[in-house]
Amino acid sequence: MMMCLVMLSAKAATPRDIDPLDNIPDASEVPSAMQKVFAGYYHFIEEATGDTLCMLVFNPITIFPPEKFKNKKEEEFYWRTVRDVRKTLPYAKLICSTLLETYEYLETFETKKEKEQYLKQFEKEVFKQYKPVMKTFTRSQGRMLCKLINRETDQTSYNIVKAFLGSFRAGFWSTFGRFFGVNMKNAYKPDTDATDAMIERICVRIEQGSL
């Protein structure tokens, strides 16, 4: 009888019961940027012996040639970039995941007023949780975070804020960001920009655990 009640309770749950505000991780709980080694596995029977074997499927692995530097200054810039990517990539992935959850949750509201009230509370909670961490970022790390959010979401930070909070507030945050040397409208173009291409290589290597 108890099992039936539990099952009925689970079925009765709705998306509105799962509030992203309740699941904003603490700054100390930011997940690793490293991807899973295995994509999955499956079993099959070997025809010759009749044995059951397990096949492991690896996630794609990209191998890059060693980095070459023209001079010491270029090498130092590379390792500073590695430092900034290591610090900000986990947050970019976390922000992307949070945005997706929030967008799906917003779709459960019936009126624009309900959505706006929720977004105000959401913005307040996010600032409360992550402002202490963000204050430790350098200017270069702030710029890197914006780039990597673009990488993870395929949207500039400005467009994300505009979609959630409207053009006026997006304009405000864009202007505010410029005081700290962050241009929220900058796009991430690893196919055409040499610096972004280097950042992409660093990201991939960190995700694979090879850097």
Tab-separated table of C-alpha atoms in Angstrom:
chain	number	residue	atom	x	y	z
A	1	MET	CA	0.000	0.000	0.000
A	2	MET	CA	2.875	2.358	0.884
A	3	MET	CA	4.529	1.722	-2.516
A	4	CYS	CA	1.310	2.673	-4.315
A	5	LEU	CA	1.090	5.957	-2.417
A	6	VAL	CA	4.690	6.826	-3.269
A	7	MET	CA	4.117	6.087	-6.950
A	8	LEU	CA	0.952	8.181	-7.050
A	9	SER	CA	2.718	11.040	-5.343
A	10	ALA	CA	5.543	10.928	-7.898
A	11	LYS	CA	3.118	10.936	-10.818
A	12	ALA	CA	1.264	13.898	-9.380
A	13	ALA	CA	4.408	16.085	-9.415
A	14	THR	CA	4.435	18.896	-11.970
A	15	PRO	CA	7.263	21.019	-13.430
A	16	ARG	CA	6.119	23.905	-11.185
A	17	ASP	CA	7.062	21.739	-8.170
A	18	ILE	CA	10.701	21.700	-9.329
A	19	ASP	CA	11.908	25.263	-8.823
A	20	PRO	CA	15.444	26.040	-10.124
A	21	LEU	CA	15.779	28.522	-7.245
A	22	ASP	CA	15.815	25.543	-4.889
A	23	ASN	CA	18.657	23.938	-6.840
A	24	ILE	CA	21.141	26.781	-7.350
A	25	PRO	CA	24.409	25.129	-6.220
A	26	ASP	CA	26.588	26.781	-3.643
A	27	ALA	CA	29.743	28.388	-5.038
A	28	SER	CA	31.792	25.590	-3.437
A	29	GLU	CA	29.756	22.977	-5.325
A	30	VAL	CA	30.627	24.082	-8.854
A	31	PRO	CA	31.020	20.917	-10.960
A	32	SER	CA	34.183	19.957	-12.762
A	33	ALA	CA	34.516	21.096	-16.374
A	34	MET	CA	35.864	17.674	-17.341
A	35	GLN	CA	33.566	15.614	-19.537
A	36	LYS	CA	32.746	11.969	-18.827
A	37	VAL	CA	35.252	9.545	-20.312
A	38	PHE	CA	32.621	7.058	-21.456
A	39	ALA	CA	29.500	7.780	-23.512
A	40	GLY	CA	27.988	4.456	-22.469
A	41	TYR	CA	28.294	0.700	-22.894
A	42	TYR	CA	26.407	-2.289	-24.223
A	43	HIS	CA	26.620	-6.075	-24.150
A	44	PHE	CA	26.759	-8.496	-27.047
A	45	ILE	CA	27.327	-12.216	-27.606
A	46	GLU	CA	30.502	-13.357	-29.346
A	47	GLU	CA	29.357	-15.788	-32.051
A	48	ALA	CA	32.523	-17.900	-32.020
A	49	THR	CA	32.537	-18.639	-28.285
A	50	GLY	CA	29.039	-17.748	-27.112
A	51	ASP	CA	30.539	-15.492	-24.447
A	52	THR	CA	28.767	-12.306	-23.398
A	53	LEU	CA	31.097	-9.338	-23.827
A	54	CYS	CA	30.861	-5.697	-22.764
A	55	MET	CA	31.663	-2.919	-25.241
A	56	LEU	CA	32.651	0.466	-23.777
A	57	VAL	CA	31.955	3.543	-25.925
A	58	PHE	CA	34.341	6.470	-25.395
A	59	ASN	CA	33.356	10.087	-25.833
A	60	PRO	CA	35.173	11.769	-28.758
A	61	ILE	CA	38.834	12.503	-28.042
A	62	THR	CA	40.635	15.310	-29.892
A	63	ILE	CA	44.432	15.326	-30.074
A	64	PHE	CA	46.152	18.639	-30.758
A	65	PRO	CA	49.781	19.166	-31.822
A	66	PRO	CA	52.042	20.766	-29.188
A	67	GLU	CA	51.639	24.519	-28.840
A	68	LYS	CA	54.402	26.566	-30.479
A	69	PHE	CA	55.281	30.045	-29.280
A	70	LYS	CA	57.117	32.804	-31.125
A	71	ASN	CA	58.545	34.279	-27.939
A	72	LYS	CA	58.372	34.239	-24.136
A	73	LYS	CA	55.611	36.866	-24.064
A	74	GLU	CA	53.348	34.716	-26.232
A	75	GLU	CA	54.000	31.689	-24.019
A	76	GLU	CA	53.159	33.654	-20.870
A	77	PHE	CA	49.913	34.846	-22.482
A	78	TYR	CA	49.008	31.237	-23.282
A	79	TRP	CA	49.452	30.047	-19.699
A	80	ARG	CA	47.527	33.037	-18.324
A	81	THR	CA	44.711	32.056	-20.673
A	82	VAL	CA	44.891	28.457	-19.416
A	83	ARG	CA	44.592	29.789	-15.855
A	84	ASP	CA	41.555	31.919	-16.740
A	85	VAL	CA	39.800	29.121	-18.635
A	86	ARG	CA	40.352	26.648	-15.795
A	87	LYS	CA	38.747	29.039	-13.322
A	88	THR	CA	35.796	30.173	-15.435
A	89	LEU	CA	34.815	27.180	-17.593
A	90	PRO	CA	33.028	25.311	-14.759
A	91	TYR	CA	30.970	28.442	-14.023
A	92	ALA	CA	30.103	28.902	-17.703
A	93	LYS	CA	28.800	25.317	-17.823
A	94	LEU	CA	26.871	25.800	-14.589
A	95	ILE	CA	25.318	29.037	-15.861
A	96	CYS	CA	24.293	27.334	-19.111
A	97	SER	CA	22.630	24.493	-17.198
A	98	THR	CA	20.859	26.938	-14.865
A	99	LEU	CA	19.590	29.033	-17.781
A	100	LEU	CA	18.138	25.973	-19.507
A	101	GLU	CA	16.362	24.870	-16.334
A	102	THR	CA	15.057	28.381	-15.721
A	103	TYR	CA	13.796	28.784	-19.285
A	104	GLU	CA	11.894	25.495	-19.077
A	105	TYR	CA	10.477	26.493	-15.693
A	106	LEU	CA	9.326	29.889	-17.013
A	107	GLU	CA	7.244	28.097	-19.621
A	108	THR	CA	5.041	26.766	-16.796
A	109	PHE	CA	3.844	30.281	-15.885
A	110	GLU	CA	0.640	31.480	-17.517
A	111	THR	CA	1.131	35.259	-17.323
A	112	LYS	CA	3.938	37.711	-18.090
A	113	LYS	CA	3.582	39.224	-14.618
A	114	GLU	CA	4.274	35.856	-12.969
A	115	LYS	CA	7.374	35.406	-15.120
A	116	GLU	CA	8.700	38.879	-14.287
A	117	GLN	CA	8.161	38.367	-10.561
A	118	TYR	CA	9.971	35.047	-10.698
A	119	LEU	CA	12.894	36.485	-12.717
A	120	LYS	CA	13.386	39.288	-10.186
A	121	GLN	CA	13.641	36.714	-7.421
A	122	PHE	CA	15.882	34.516	-9.556
A	123	GLU	CA	18.247	37.419	-10.298
A	124	LYS	CA	18.406	38.259	-6.578
A	125	GLU	CA	19.221	34.669	-5.574
A	126	VAL	CA	21.902	34.264	-8.249
A	127	PHE	CA	23.638	37.469	-7.121
A	128	LYS	CA	23.459	36.365	-3.504
A	129	GLN	CA	25.020	33.000	-4.309
A	130	TYR	CA	27.737	33.940	-6.767
A	131	LYS	CA	28.668	37.582	-6.142
A	132	PRO	CA	31.351	36.626	-3.556
A	133	VAL	CA	32.985	34.309	-6.097
A	134	MET	CA	32.683	36.692	-9.043
A	135	LYS	CA	34.344	39.442	-6.982
A	136	THR	CA	37.494	37.303	-6.886
A	137	PHE	CA	37.688	37.244	-10.696
A	138	THR	CA	40.214	39.455	-12.440
A	139	ARG	CA	39.149	41.575	-15.429
A	140	SER	CA	40.589	39.004	-17.811
A	141	GLN	CA	38.619	36.249	-16.060
A	142	GLY	CA	35.424	38.311	-16.283
A	143	ARG	CA	35.944	38.681	-20.021
A	144	MET	CA	36.744	34.981	-20.281
A	145	LEU	CA	33.541	34.032	-18.462
A	146	CYS	CA	31.481	36.011	-20.989
A	147	LYS	CA	33.281	34.289	-23.853
A	148	LEU	CA	32.739	30.837	-22.395
A	149	ILE	CA	29.058	31.495	-21.653
A	150	ASN	CA	28.797	32.314	-25.360
A	151	ARG	CA	30.579	29.050	-26.143
A	152	GLU	CA	28.260	26.958	-23.979
A	153	THR	CA	24.981	28.632	-24.954
A	154	ASP	CA	25.813	29.799	-28.512
A	155	GLN	CA	24.522	33.224	-27.428
A	156	THR	CA	26.330	36.391	-26.324
A	157	SER	CA	25.874	37.368	-22.673
A	158	TYR	CA	24.008	40.473	-23.843
A	159	ASN	CA	21.481	38.431	-25.840
A	160	ILE	CA	20.902	36.123	-22.879
A	161	VAL	CA	20.195	39.013	-20.507
A	162	LYS	CA	18.000	40.642	-23.153
A	163	ALA	CA	15.949	37.453	-23.614
A	164	PHE	CA	15.352	37.075	-19.875
A	165	LEU	CA	15.218	40.649	-18.593
A	166	GLY	CA	14.412	42.805	-21.629
A	167	SER	CA	16.313	45.329	-23.758
A	168	PHE	CA	16.480	48.115	-21.157
A	169	ARG	CA	18.046	46.013	-18.406
A	170	ALA	CA	20.325	44.280	-20.916
A	171	GLY	CA	21.569	47.700	-21.970
A	172	PHE	CA	22.182	48.609	-18.333
A	173	TRP	CA	24.204	45.466	-17.627
A	174	SER	CA	26.150	45.901	-20.865
A	175	THR	CA	27.128	49.438	-19.851
A	176	PHE	CA	27.893	48.262	-16.307
A	177	GLY	CA	30.122	45.500	-17.695
A	178	ARG	CA	32.198	47.965	-19.699
A	179	PHE	CA	33.319	49.632	-16.460
A	180	PHE	CA	35.097	46.356	-15.715
A	181	GLY	CA	36.427	45.874	-19.222
A	182	VAL	CA	33.759	43.309	-20.170
A	183	ASN	CA	31.917	43.678	-23.469
A	184	MET	CA	28.833	41.483	-23.202
A	185	LYS	CA	28.176	41.819	-26.925
A	186	ASN	CA	31.458	40.186	-27.961
A	187	ALA	CA	30.873	36.955	-29.879
A	188	TYR	CA	32.924	33.761	-29.608
A	189	LYS	CA	34.453	32.957	-33.011
A	190	PRO	CA	37.007	30.131	-32.795
A	191	ASP	CA	36.752	29.546	-36.556
A	192	THR	CA	37.930	33.040	-37.495
A	193	ASP	CA	39.610	34.566	-34.420
A	194	ALA	CA	43.086	33.282	-33.474
A	195	THR	CA	42.684	33.985	-29.737
A	196	ASP	CA	39.269	32.301	-29.619
A	197	ALA	CA	40.724	29.330	-31.501
A	198	MET	CA	43.402	29.001	-28.819
A	199	ILE	CA	40.746	29.259	-26.089
A	200	GLU	CA	38.744	26.498	-27.795
A	201	ARG	CA	41.781	24.196	-27.841
A	202	ILE	CA	42.362	24.879	-24.161
A	203	CYS	CA	38.686	24.216	-23.344
A	204	VAL	CA	38.672	20.908	-25.188
A	205	ARG	CA	41.896	19.760	-23.542
A	206	ILE	CA	40.574	20.674	-20.067
A	207	GLU	CA	37.291	18.843	-20.773
A	208	GLN	CA	39.246	15.775	-21.854
A	209	GLY	CA	41.545	15.936	-18.821
A	210	SER	CA	44.703	16.350	-20.884
A	211	LEU	CA	45.535	19.840	-19.563
